[in-house]
Amino acid sequence: MPSIMAASRSNPLLNSLPRFLTWRSLGFRTICSGRLGFAPSDPDPEPPVSTAGTKFLETFREEFEIGSRLITFETGKIARFANGSVVLGMEETKVLSTVTSSKGDSVRDFLPLTVDYQEKQFAQGVIPSTYLRREGAPKERELLCGRLIDRPIRPLFPAGFYHEVQVMASILSSDGTRDPDVMAANATSAALMLSDIPWGGPIGVIRIGRICGQFVVNPTMDELSLSDLNLVYACTKDKTLMIDVQAGGISEKDLEAGLRLAHPEAVKYLEPQIRLAAKAGKHKKDYKLSLVSDRTLEKVRNLTEAKIEAVFTDPSYSKFERGEALDNIAQEVKRTLEEECDTESLTVLSKVVDRVRKGVVRNRIIAEGFRVDGRRLDEVRPLYCEAGYLPNLHGSSLFSRGDTQVLCTVTLGAPRDAQHLDSLVGPPTKRFMLHYSFPPFSINEVGKRVGLNRREVGHGTLAEKALLAVLPPEDDFPYTVRINSEVMASDGSTSMATVCGGSMAMMDAGIPLQEHVAGVSVGLVSEVDPSTGEIKDYRIVTDILGLEDHLGDMDFKIAGTRKGVTAVQLDIKPAGIPLDIICECLEPALKGRLQILARMDQEISVPRTQDHRNSPRLATLKFSNDALRRLIGPLGVLKRKIEEDTGARMSVSDETLTILAKNQTVLERVQEKIDFIIGREIEVGGIYKGIVSSIKEYGAFVEFNGGQQGLLHVSELSHEPVSKISDVISVGQQLSLMCIGQDVRGNIKLSLKATLPQLKSKKNNVTEEPVPVIKEAPKVWTSVGNLPNEQEEQKLTDAELMLSRSTVKPSTSSNPGFLIRSAAECDEEDKTVSLNQGSKSNSKTSQAMKRDRKRKTKVPESDDSDASIYSSGHSSHTVDHLNDEDAKVVSPLSAKSLKLGMKIAAKVYQIRALGLVLDLGNGVRGMYRFETNGKRDFEIGDELLVKCTSFSSKGLPVMSLVDDE
């Protein structure tokens, strides 16, 4: 009794207690604080504490190298209860694959194989970002990887093995440098080899890339981003099982070279699996196989073969008529067997009838070279193409090949509409998406829509790979693109029809594709030697029907352009097909693809222009981050308000604003709202919307362009005189105004009348023109200090005022506008030239001034002319030479080369109330003031011969007509 012994040591009096008091039968066991305590009614002694032993986990391991990568197979350490369990490792990435099988007898007529592939975020040390912080339903990538494992292992299960089998592949750790899907497929093959499940493996799966024309084995994700080929190849020792390709338009010859390289590399996975199975594998169990007896097969064949052959040799049958006729034959045989009470044959009747149908179709194709619908082996079904089937959408098309029909639509979105991917490897987003839908009505069946369908995801991804090769780069085409493929009717290869329809819909949406992409499915019908299993004879069939897909040996889908292949998917039914036959299929696939491309080009061959359609508009604007913060507003209120008001969508990144509008009108509305909040670069001649903030006696102040203030002078309100400003505008009124300049104090000067319709002056019968829109960048700008003040400005003529109002920052146009000379540059000329138009200097002064100007400007002399004449290129007048020995020919005309007395061929640029604005060439403008009782009936564009008579105080050339002299 440990407790009593401890108490005795602490209290010596306990040693003198009678022994019977400590007897168990009395219930005394413990003493607390020097008093006796009663023990429970079942005082069993405590078990002794023992030390746990060390468990030994027998682990088996195989190591080998492929493509300079060390690969390991390991079993026995984890998942020991599974029928087969293998961990495959490559550097820091490890993948676990397990297989299990049901124990009972099977009562099915098919193999219920399930493959689940899962990527959990713990493999990269990340907590999921979902609300529950755990992984949810399988993602598209997980479904695709599951299909990649399923496709090569399914054909190797023995015929009649219908027990349920489940494969589960999980990523234990990932370094993010390589895609673990191929590793999971090889780990699954090794796990099946270790299990007691009957299976005809092993298989090897390899990935091949091509960078700068050189093939790369087991490329990393970084290498794949530079590669124009992503080839996944699965095989046994001598036969091909599965091919999956995404390419950038690789030729058939190069694709064949990649396949022939992939086969020996994939075979390197086989021997390590065999060695591992020899060390740790289980004995294969004898499962019950659901095989059809020879007696039943022969009996049903005698009853049905002739009738089935009659149906298949009649090409007038449609898909559903043929199916109904075959069902009637099966019902007749069923009634016959029921009368004979043949229970065994009734149980497998549907399976036997299907085998008879398969034999009839295959024998006719091999022996006679004719197909079910009467076509030749290499003949493509009739095609129907229609682009723009739904004109209200961004892009749409309807594509039919035989009875297969697909409707494709294109929707364009902003960059932020890209799909976010939560995968362990690969890019985080995807801006091109193709969603494939196979509704039950397309095959005249009843069904219900449930979540992601593995078949739909696989078919859509195949078409997406095919079209991705021709999508323009993101820098040239920044839209997010979504294609929806809705199968309207299905009778073979709807995924390849999706490629064709998607290509036409993208061109209909205005996406700048260089060329079309088309796809076709190629089948195989072979005759096998039953003793050796080798193929004795075979036929390659182009553009297969749904029935030929079901009864044939393979479905080889090949998509591409005229230049090369962009996507491939091979699925087979037998336990492998020789690679030579696979490569032979590339040529008929190319011929069929070219026929389809020719028909698509007849419907639409170049991308449509979207100016006349309800197409989206995408604009990318650059602002400072401070300006973008003002646009977003507190908690994004302003940004959401603009999106709600206009229906546009905006996305903001570092100093970049991207706008996606439904059409051009919506885009302009969004830009107006953004300009009002943020503002934009002020340009002379630019039109801006503003709100009148206050009214003064001399004009009104207008708030515009993100809070800037501008002055609307009373003289700029209307073409007619305004006596009272409040009669024209009011505080709070929104106006569209033109920027006409900037005064010496930096105030922006605005004009309302420049945006109003033009009026005619009754007095002079001359059209009053608004202030011209001048967006050209002048070479010389007058400094702000040399600008006239408001009083001096009122003394200038209309033409001078127009030319002096160009001091705000110009636009980025490369064409020069007008030149303004500084006052300092013209001081010397102003001293010798009278500002009065009618005055003329004497000849001596004029000659002295000309000689002085010649020395300063260093004008080259010409011996064949004694007159200073310049032709701007738009006049063919014959010019009389001046009797001025110092005048020389100057070309081209510039502000500094223009001098007094020079004759110039000019054009009327604008007609003002007091005179003309002349275009002197090379962007130089001049003035001509109307003479009293002189000619005034000019028109814009008239060609005149003028002479420079003086310069204004601002350096503007004043011209006179040569005819007036």
Coordinates of C-alpha atoms in Angstrom, one line a residue, residues 1-524:
M1 CA 0.0 0.0 0.0
P2 CA 2.0 3.0 -1.2
S3 CA -0.2 5.6 0.4
I4 CA -0.1 3.9 3.9
M5 CA 3.6 3.5 3.7
A6 CA 4.1 7.1 2.8
A7 CA 1.8 8.1 5.7
S8 CA 3.7 5.9 8.1
R9 CA 7.0 7.5 7.2
S10 CA 5.4 10.9 7.9
N11 CA 3.7 9.9 11.1
P12 CA 5.6 7.3 13.3
L13 CA 2.4 6.6 15.4
L14 CA 0.9 4.8 12.6
N15 CA 3.4 2.0 13.1
S16 CA 1.7 1.1 16.4
L17 CA -1.8 0.5 14.8
P18 CA -3.2 -3.0 15.0
R19 CA -2.8 -4.9 11.8
F20 CA -6.5 -5.6 11.4
L21 CA -7.1 -1.9 11.1
T22 CA -5.3 -1.9 7.8
W23 CA -6.9 -5.0 6.5
R24 CA -8.6 -4.5 3.1
S25 CA -11.8 -6.1 4.2
L26 CA -12.4 -3.3 6.6
G27 CA -12.1 -0.8 3.9
F28 CA -9.3 1.2 5.4
R29 CA -6.7 2.3 2.9
T30 CA -5.5 5.9 3.3
I31 CA -4.8 8.4 6.2
C32 CA -5.2 12.1 5.6
S33 CA -4.0 14.6 8.2
G34 CA -3.4 11.8 10.7
R35 CA -6.9 10.3 10.3
L36 CA -8.1 7.1 8.7
G37 CA -9.7 7.2 5.3
F38 CA -12.0 4.8 3.6
A39 CA -11.0 3.3 0.2
P40 CA -13.5 2.7 -2.6
S41 CA -15.5 -0.5 -2.8
D42 CA -13.2 -2.0 -5.6
P43 CA -9.7 -1.0 -4.5
D44 CA -7.7 -2.8 -7.4
P45 CA -4.0 -2.1 -7.3
E46 CA -2.8 0.5 -9.9
P47 CA -1.0 -1.2 -12.9
P48 CA 2.7 -0.7 -13.1
V49 CA 4.0 2.0 -15.4
S50 CA 5.8 0.4 -18.4
T51 CA 8.0 1.9 -21.0
A52 CA 6.7 1.8 -24.7
G53 CA 8.8 -0.2 -27.1
T54 CA 10.1 1.1 -30.4
K55 CA 8.1 0.1 -33.5
F56 CA 10.1 -0.8 -36.6
L57 CA 8.5 0.2 -39.9
E58 CA 9.9 -1.9 -42.7
T59 CA 10.4 0.5 -45.6
F60 CA 11.3 -0.4 -49.2
R61 CA 12.9 2.2 -51.5
E62 CA 14.0 2.5 -55.1
E63 CA 16.0 5.3 -56.5
F64 CA 16.8 6.2 -60.2
E65 CA 17.4 9.2 -62.4
I66 CA 15.5 10.6 -65.4
G67 CA 16.4 13.8 -67.1
S68 CA 19.1 14.6 -64.4
R69 CA 16.4 14.4 -61.7
L70 CA 16.7 11.9 -58.8
I71 CA 13.4 10.1 -58.3
T72 CA 12.5 7.8 -55.4
F73 CA 9.7 5.2 -54.9
E74 CA 9.0 4.4 -51.2
T75 CA 6.5 2.1 -49.6
G76 CA 5.9 0.7 -46.1
K77 CA 6.3 3.8 -44.0
I78 CA 2.8 5.4 -44.3
A79 CA -0.7 4.4 -45.3
R80 CA 0.1 0.7 -44.5
F81 CA -3.6 -0.4 -44.5
A82 CA -4.2 0.6 -48.1
N83 CA -4.1 -2.2 -50.7
G84 CA -1.2 -0.4 -52.3
S85 CA 0.6 2.7 -51.1
V86 CA 3.6 4.5 -52.6
V87 CA 5.3 7.9 -52.0
L88 CA 7.1 9.3 -55.0
G89 CA 9.7 12.0 -54.4
M90 CA 11.5 14.4 -56.7
E91 CA 13.8 16.8 -54.9
E92 CA 11.5 18.6 -52.3
T93 CA 8.2 17.5 -53.8
K94 CA 6.5 14.3 -52.5
V95 CA 3.3 12.7 -53.7
L96 CA 1.3 9.9 -52.0
S97 CA -0.9 7.6 -54.0
T98 CA -3.0 4.8 -52.6
V99 CA -5.3 2.3 -54.2
T100 CA -8.1 0.2 -52.6
S101 CA -10.7 -2.2 -54.0
S102 CA -14.1 -3.5 -52.9
K103 CA -14.3 -7.0 -51.4
G104 CA -17.7 -8.3 -52.6
D105 CA -18.7 -9.8 -55.9
S106 CA -19.5 -7.3 -58.7
V107 CA -22.9 -7.2 -60.3
R108 CA -22.2 -4.4 -62.7
D109 CA -21.3 -4.4 -66.4
F110 CA -18.7 -1.6 -66.2
L111 CA -15.5 -0.8 -64.2
P112 CA -16.4 1.7 -61.4
L113 CA -12.9 3.3 -61.2
T114 CA -12.6 6.5 -59.2
V115 CA -9.5 8.7 -59.2
D116 CA -9.3 11.5 -56.7
Y117 CA -6.4 14.0 -56.8
Q118 CA -6.1 16.6 -54.1
E119 CA -3.8 19.5 -53.4
K120 CA -3.9 20.8 -49.8
Q121 CA -2.4 24.1 -48.9
F122 CA -0.3 22.6 -46.1
A123 CA 2.0 21.2 -48.8
Q124 CA 3.4 24.7 -49.1
G125 CA 2.9 25.9 -45.5
V126 CA -0.2 28.0 -46.3
I127 CA -3.5 28.2 -44.5
P128 CA -6.4 28.2 -47.0
S129 CA -8.0 31.7 -47.5
T130 CA -11.6 30.3 -47.5
Y131 CA -14.1 31.3 -44.8
L132 CA -13.8 27.9 -43.0
R133 CA -10.0 27.9 -43.6
R134 CA -10.1 24.4 -45.1
E135 CA -10.2 23.0 -48.6
G136 CA -13.6 22.8 -50.3
A137 CA -14.9 21.0 -53.3
P138 CA -12.4 19.8 -55.9
K139 CA -11.1 22.6 -58.1
E140 CA -10.8 22.4 -61.9
R141 CA -7.1 21.6 -61.7
E142 CA -7.7 18.7 -59.3
L143 CA -10.3 17.3 -61.7
L144 CA -8.0 17.6 -64.6
C145 CA -5.1 15.9 -62.8
G146 CA -7.5 13.1 -61.8
R147 CA -8.4 12.6 -65.4
L148 CA -4.7 12.6 -66.3
I149 CA -4.2 9.6 -63.9
D150 CA -7.4 7.8 -64.9
R151 CA -6.9 7.8 -68.7
P152 CA -3.7 5.7 -68.9
I153 CA -4.5 3.2 -66.1
R154 CA -8.1 2.3 -67.1
P155 CA -7.4 0.3 -70.3
L156 CA -5.0 -2.0 -68.3
F157 CA -7.7 -3.6 -66.0
P158 CA -8.6 -7.0 -67.3
A159 CA -11.8 -7.5 -69.3
G160 CA -14.7 -8.4 -67.0
F161 CA -13.1 -6.9 -63.9
Y162 CA -16.0 -4.8 -62.5
H163 CA -15.0 -4.4 -58.9
E164 CA -15.0 -0.9 -57.5
V165 CA -11.5 0.6 -57.4
Q166 CA -10.5 3.9 -55.8
V167 CA -7.3 5.8 -56.3
M168 CA -6.4 8.7 -54.0
A169 CA -3.4 10.9 -54.8
S170 CA -2.4 13.6 -52.4
I171 CA 0.5 16.1 -52.4
L172 CA 2.4 15.9 -49.2
S173 CA 4.9 18.6 -49.9
S174 CA 5.6 20.9 -52.9
D175 CA 8.6 23.2 -53.6
G176 CA 6.5 24.9 -56.4
T177 CA 9.2 24.2 -59.0
R178 CA 7.5 21.4 -60.9
D179 CA 4.0 20.2 -61.6
P180 CA 3.2 17.1 -59.4
D181 CA 0.5 15.7 -61.8
V182 CA 3.0 13.4 -63.7
M183 CA 4.5 12.3 -60.4
A184 CA 1.1 11.3 -59.1
A185 CA 0.4 9.2 -62.2
N186 CA 3.7 7.3 -61.8
A187 CA 3.0 6.8 -58.0
T188 CA -0.4 5.4 -58.9
S189 CA 1.1 2.9 -61.3
A190 CA 3.5 1.8 -58.6
A191 CA 0.7 1.5 -56.0
L192 CA -1.3 -0.7 -58.4
M193 CA 1.7 -2.9 -58.9
L194 CA 2.1 -3.4 -55.1
S195 CA -1.6 -4.2 -54.6
D196 CA -3.4 -7.5 -55.1
I197 CA -5.7 -5.9 -57.7
P198 CA -5.3 -7.5 -61.2
W199 CA -3.8 -4.9 -63.5
G200 CA -1.7 -5.1 -66.6
G201 CA 0.9 -2.5 -65.7
P202 CA 3.3 -0.9 -65.0
I203 CA 3.2 2.3 -67.0
G204 CA 5.5 5.3 -67.3
V205 CA 4.4 8.9 -67.6
I206 CA 6.7 11.7 -68.7
R207 CA 6.5 15.4 -69.5
I208 CA 8.5 16.9 -72.4
G209 CA 9.1 20.6 -73.1
R210 CA 10.9 22.4 -75.9
I211 CA 12.9 25.6 -75.5
C212 CA 14.5 27.3 -78.5
G213 CA 14.1 24.1 -80.5
Q214 CA 15.7 21.8 -77.8
F215 CA 13.6 19.2 -76.1
V216 CA 13.7 19.2 -72.2
V217 CA 12.7 16.1 -70.1
N218 CA 10.8 16.8 -66.9
P219 CA 10.9 20.6 -67.2
T220 CA 10.3 22.9 -64.3
M221 CA 7.5 25.4 -64.2
D222 CA 9.9 28.2 -65.1
E223 CA 11.1 26.2 -68.1
L224 CA 7.5 25.5 -69.2
S225 CA 6.8 29.2 -69.2
L226 CA 9.5 29.5 -71.9
S227 CA 8.5 26.4 -73.8
D228 CA 6.3 26.1 -76.9
L229 CA 5.5 22.5 -76.0
N230 CA 3.9 20.9 -73.0
L231 CA 3.7 17.1 -73.8
V232 CA 2.5 14.5 -71.3
Y233 CA 3.1 11.0 -72.6
A234 CA 2.1 7.7 -71.0
C235 CA 3.0 4.2 -72.2
T236 CA 3.8 0.6 -71.4
K237 CA 7.0 -1.0 -72.6
D238 CA 6.0 -1.0 -76.3
K239 CA 2.7 0.7 -76.6
T240 CA 1.2 4.2 -76.2
L241 CA -1.6 4.7 -73.7
M242 CA -2.2 8.4 -73.4
I243 CA -1.1 11.7 -75.0
D244 CA -1.9 15.2 -73.8
V245 CA -0.3 18.2 -75.6
Q246 CA -0.5 22.0 -75.3
A247 CA 1.7 23.7 -77.9
G248 CA 2.2 27.1 -79.6
G249 CA 1.7 25.9 -83.2
I250 CA 4.3 23.1 -83.4
S251 CA 4.5 21.3 -86.7
E252 CA 3.5 17.7 -87.1
K253 CA 7.0 16.7 -87.8
D254 CA 8.3 18.3 -84.6
L255 CA 5.4 16.8 -82.6
E256 CA 6.3 13.3 -83.9
A257 CA 9.9 13.9 -82.9
G258 CA 8.8 14.8 -79.3
L259 CA 6.6 11.7 -79.1
R260 CA 9.5 9.4 -80.2
L261 CA 11.7 11.0 -77.6
A262 CA 9.1 10.7 -74.8
H263 CA 8.6 7.0 -75.2
P264 CA 12.1 5.8 -74.1
E265 CA 12.2 8.3 -71.3
A266 CA 8.8 7.2 -70.0
V267 CA 9.9 3.5 -70.1
K268 CA 12.7 4.3 -67.6
Y269 CA 9.9 4.4 -64.9
L270 CA 9.0 0.8 -65.4
E271 CA 12.0 -1.2 -64.1
P272 CA 12.0 0.5 -60.6
Q273 CA 8.4 -0.3 -60.2
I274 CA 9.0 -3.9 -61.1
R275 CA 11.8 -4.1 -58.6
L276 CA 9.8 -2.5 -55.9
A277 CA 6.8 -4.9 -56.5
A278 CA 9.2 -7.9 -56.3
K279 CA 10.4 -6.7 -52.8
A280 CA 7.1 -5.5 -51.3
G281 CA 4.2 -6.4 -53.6
K282 CA 1.2 -8.6 -52.8
H283 CA 0.0 -11.7 -54.7
K284 CA -2.7 -10.8 -57.1
K285 CA -6.1 -12.1 -55.9
D286 CA -8.4 -14.2 -58.1
Y287 CA -11.4 -11.9 -58.5
K288 CA -14.6 -13.0 -60.1
L289 CA -14.7 -11.7 -63.7
S290 CA -18.0 -11.0 -65.4
L291 CA -17.3 -12.7 -68.7
V292 CA -19.8 -13.7 -71.3
S293 CA -19.9 -17.4 -72.2
D294 CA -19.2 -18.5 -75.8
R295 CA -22.6 -20.2 -75.9
T296 CA -24.5 -17.1 -75.0
L297 CA -22.4 -14.9 -77.4
E298 CA -23.0 -17.3 -80.3
K299 CA -26.7 -17.6 -79.6
V300 CA -27.3 -13.9 -79.5
R301 CA -25.1 -13.3 -82.6
N302 CA -27.2 -15.7 -84.6
L303 CA -30.4 -13.9 -83.6
T304 CA -29.2 -10.3 -84.2
E305 CA -26.2 -10.1 -86.5
A306 CA -28.1 -10.0 -89.8
K307 CA -30.7 -7.5 -88.6
I308 CA -28.0 -5.2 -87.1
E309 CA -26.0 -5.3 -90.3
A310 CA -29.1 -4.2 -92.3
V311 CA -29.4 -1.2 -90.0
F312 CA -25.7 -0.2 -90.3
T313 CA -25.6 -0.6 -94.0
D314 CA -28.4 1.8 -94.6
P315 CA -26.9 5.4 -94.5
S316 CA -30.4 7.0 -94.5
Y317 CA -30.8 6.3 -90.8
S318 CA -30.2 9.3 -88.6
K319 CA -28.6 9.0 -85.2
F320 CA -31.8 8.5 -83.2
E321 CA -33.6 6.5 -85.9
R322 CA -30.6 4.1 -85.9
G323 CA -30.7 3.8 -82.2
E324 CA -34.4 3.1 -82.1
A325 CA -34.0 0.4 -84.7
L326 CA -31.3 -1.3 -82.7
D327 CA -33.4 -1.1 -79.5
N328 CA -36.2 -2.9 -81.4
I329 CA -33.8 -5.6 -82.4
A330 CA -32.7 -6.0 -78.7
Q331 CA -36.3 -6.2 -77.5
E332 CA -37.1 -9.0 -80.0
V333 CA -34.2 -11.0 -78.8
K334 CA -35.3 -10.4 -75.2
R335 CA -38.8 -11.8 -75.9
T336 CA -37.3 -14.8 -77.6
L337 CA -35.0 -15.5 -74.6
E338 CA -37.8 -15.1 -72.1
E339 CA -39.9 -17.7 -74.0
E340 CA -36.9 -20.0 -73.8
C341 CA -36.4 -19.1 -70.1
D342 CA -32.7 -18.5 -70.8
T343 CA -31.8 -16.5 -67.6
E344 CA -28.1 -16.5 -68.2
S345 CA -28.4 -14.9 -71.6
L346 CA -31.0 -12.4 -70.4
T347 CA -28.6 -11.2 -67.7
V348 CA -25.9 -10.2 -70.2
L349 CA -28.1 -9.4 -73.1
S350 CA -27.3 -5.7 -73.5
K351 CA -23.6 -6.4 -73.2
V352 CA -23.7 -9.1 -75.9
V353 CA -25.8 -7.1 -78.3
D354 CA -23.3 -4.3 -78.0
R355 CA -20.4 -6.7 -78.8
V356 CA -22.3 -7.9 -81.9
R357 CA -22.9 -4.3 -83.1
K358 CA -19.2 -3.5 -82.5
G359 CA -18.2 -6.5 -84.6
V360 CA -20.5 -5.6 -87.5
V361 CA -19.3 -2.0 -87.7
R362 CA -15.6 -2.8 -87.4
N363 CA -15.7 -5.6 -90.0
R364 CA -17.5 -3.4 -92.5
I365 CA -14.9 -0.5 -92.0
I366 CA -11.9 -2.9 -92.3
A367 CA -13.2 -5.1 -95.1
E368 CA -15.2 -2.5 -97.3
G369 CA -13.8 0.9 -96.2
F370 CA -17.3 2.3 -95.6
R371 CA -18.7 3.8 -92.5
V372 CA -22.1 3.9 -90.8
D373 CA -23.2 7.1 -92.5
G374 CA -21.8 6.1 -95.9
R375 CA -18.8 8.4 -95.8
R376 CA -15.3 7.5 -97.0
L377 CA -12.7 7.0 -94.2
D378 CA -11.0 10.4 -94.7
E379 CA -14.2 12.4 -95.4
V380 CA -15.3 15.3 -93.1
R381 CA -19.0 15.7 -92.5
P382 CA -20.8 18.7 -94.0
L383 CA -20.1 22.0 -92.2
Y384 CA -22.2 25.1 -91.3
C385 CA -20.6 28.2 -89.9
E386 CA -22.2 31.5 -88.8
A387 CA -20.4 34.3 -87.0
G388 CA -22.4 36.9 -85.1
Y389 CA -25.3 34.7 -84.4
L390 CA -26.2 36.8 -81.4
P391 CA -25.3 40.4 -82.4
N392 CA -26.0 41.9 -79.0
L393 CA -23.2 40.0 -77.4
H394 CA -19.5 40.9 -77.7
G395 CA -19.0 37.9 -80.0
S396 CA -20.8 34.7 -80.9
S397 CA -20.8 31.9 -83.5
L398 CA -22.7 28.8 -84.4
F399 CA -20.8 25.9 -85.7
S400 CA -22.2 22.6 -87.0
R401 CA -20.4 19.5 -88.3
G402 CA -22.8 16.9 -89.4
D403 CA -25.3 16.5 -86.5
T404 CA -22.9 18.0 -83.9
Q405 CA -23.7 21.6 -83.2
V406 CA -22.1 24.1 -80.8
L407 CA -23.0 27.7 -79.8
C408 CA -20.1 29.7 -78.7
T409 CA -20.2 33.2 -77.1
V410 CA -17.4 35.5 -76.1
T411 CA -17.5 38.0 -73.2
L412 CA -14.7 40.6 -72.6
G413 CA -13.9 41.8 -69.2
A414 CA -11.4 44.0 -67.3
P415 CA -8.1 42.6 -66.0
R416 CA -9.5 42.2 -62.5
D417 CA -12.1 39.8 -63.9
A418 CA -9.3 37.2 -64.4
Q419 CA -9.8 33.9 -62.5
H420 CA -7.8 33.5 -59.3
L421 CA -6.2 30.1 -59.0
D422 CA -5.3 28.5 -55.6
S423 CA -3.0 25.8 -56.9
L424 CA 0.4 24.8 -55.6
V425 CA 2.1 25.5 -59.0
G426 CA 1.5 27.7 -61.9
P427 CA 0.4 31.3 -62.3
P428 CA -2.0 32.8 -59.7
T429 CA -4.5 34.1 -62.2
K430 CA -5.9 33.1 -65.6
R431 CA -7.2 35.8 -68.0
F432 CA -8.5 33.4 -70.7
M433 CA -11.3 30.9 -69.8
L434 CA -13.3 28.5 -71.8
H435 CA -16.3 26.9 -70.1
Y436 CA -17.9 23.9 -71.8
S437 CA -21.4 22.8 -71.1
F438 CA -23.0 19.5 -72.2
P439 CA -26.7 19.7 -71.3
P440 CA -28.8 16.5 -71.4
F441 CA -31.1 17.7 -74.2
S442 CA -28.1 17.6 -76.6
I443 CA -28.4 13.8 -76.7
N444 CA -32.2 13.7 -76.1
E445 CA -31.9 12.5 -72.5
V446 CA -33.3 13.6 -69.2
G447 CA -30.8 14.7 -66.6
K448 CA -30.1 17.3 -63.9
R449 CA -27.4 19.8 -63.5
V450 CA -24.9 19.3 -60.7
G451 CA -21.6 21.0 -59.9
L452 CA -18.4 20.6 -61.8
N453 CA -18.5 17.7 -64.2
R454 CA -15.2 16.0 -64.8
R455 CA -16.0 15.4 -68.5
E456 CA -17.1 19.0 -69.1
V457 CA -14.0 20.4 -67.4
G458 CA -11.8 18.1 -69.5
H459 CA -13.4 19.0 -72.8
G460 CA -13.4 22.7 -72.0
T461 CA -9.7 22.7 -71.0
L462 CA -8.7 20.9 -74.2
A463 CA -10.4 23.6 -76.3
E464 CA -9.0 26.3 -74.1
K465 CA -5.4 25.0 -74.7
A466 CA -6.1 25.0 -78.4
L467 CA -7.2 28.6 -78.6
L468 CA -4.7 30.0 -76.1
A469 CA -1.9 29.7 -78.6
V470 CA -3.4 32.4 -80.8
L471 CA -4.6 34.8 -78.1
P472 CA -2.7 38.1 -78.4
P473 CA -0.2 39.0 -75.6
E474 CA -1.6 40.8 -72.6
D475 CA 0.3 44.0 -73.5
D476 CA -1.4 44.2 -76.8
F477 CA -4.8 42.9 -75.7
P478 CA -5.4 43.5 -71.9
Y479 CA -8.9 42.2 -71.8
T480 CA -10.0 39.2 -69.8
V481 CA -11.7 36.7 -72.2
R482 CA -14.4 34.2 -71.3
I483 CA -15.8 31.8 -73.9
N484 CA -18.9 29.8 -73.2
S485 CA -19.5 26.7 -75.3
E486 CA -23.0 25.4 -75.2
V487 CA -23.5 22.0 -77.0
M488 CA -26.8 22.1 -78.8
A489 CA -26.5 18.6 -80.4
S490 CA -23.9 15.9 -80.0
D491 CA -22.9 13.2 -82.4
G492 CA -19.1 13.1 -82.0
S493 CA -16.3 15.4 -81.0
T494 CA -18.1 18.4 -79.5
S495 CA -14.7 19.5 -78.0
M496 CA -13.3 20.0 -81.5
A497 CA -16.4 21.7 -82.6
T498 CA -15.9 24.0 -79.6
V499 CA -12.5 24.9 -80.9
C500 CA -13.9 25.9 -84.3
G501 CA -16.8 27.8 -82.9
G502 CA -14.7 29.5 -80.3
S503 CA -12.2 30.7 -82.9
M504 CA -15.0 32.3 -85.0
A505 CA -16.6 33.9 -81.9
M506 CA -13.3 35.5 -80.9
M507 CA -12.9 37.0 -84.3
D508 CA -16.5 38.2 -84.2
A509 CA -15.6 39.9 -80.9
G510 CA -12.8 41.8 -82.5
I511 CA -10.0 39.9 -80.8
P512 CA -7.0 40.3 -83.0
L513 CA -6.3 36.7 -83.9
Q514 CA -3.7 36.1 -86.7
E515 CA -5.5 33.0 -87.9
H516 CA -8.2 30.5 -87.1
V517 CA -7.9 27.4 -85.1
A518 CA -9.8 24.2 -86.0
G519 CA -9.9 20.7 -84.6
V520 CA -10.9 17.3 -85.8
S521 CA -11.1 13.9 -84.1
V522 CA -9.4 10.8 -85.7
G523 CA -10.4 7.2 -84.8
L524 CA -9.0 3.8 -85.3

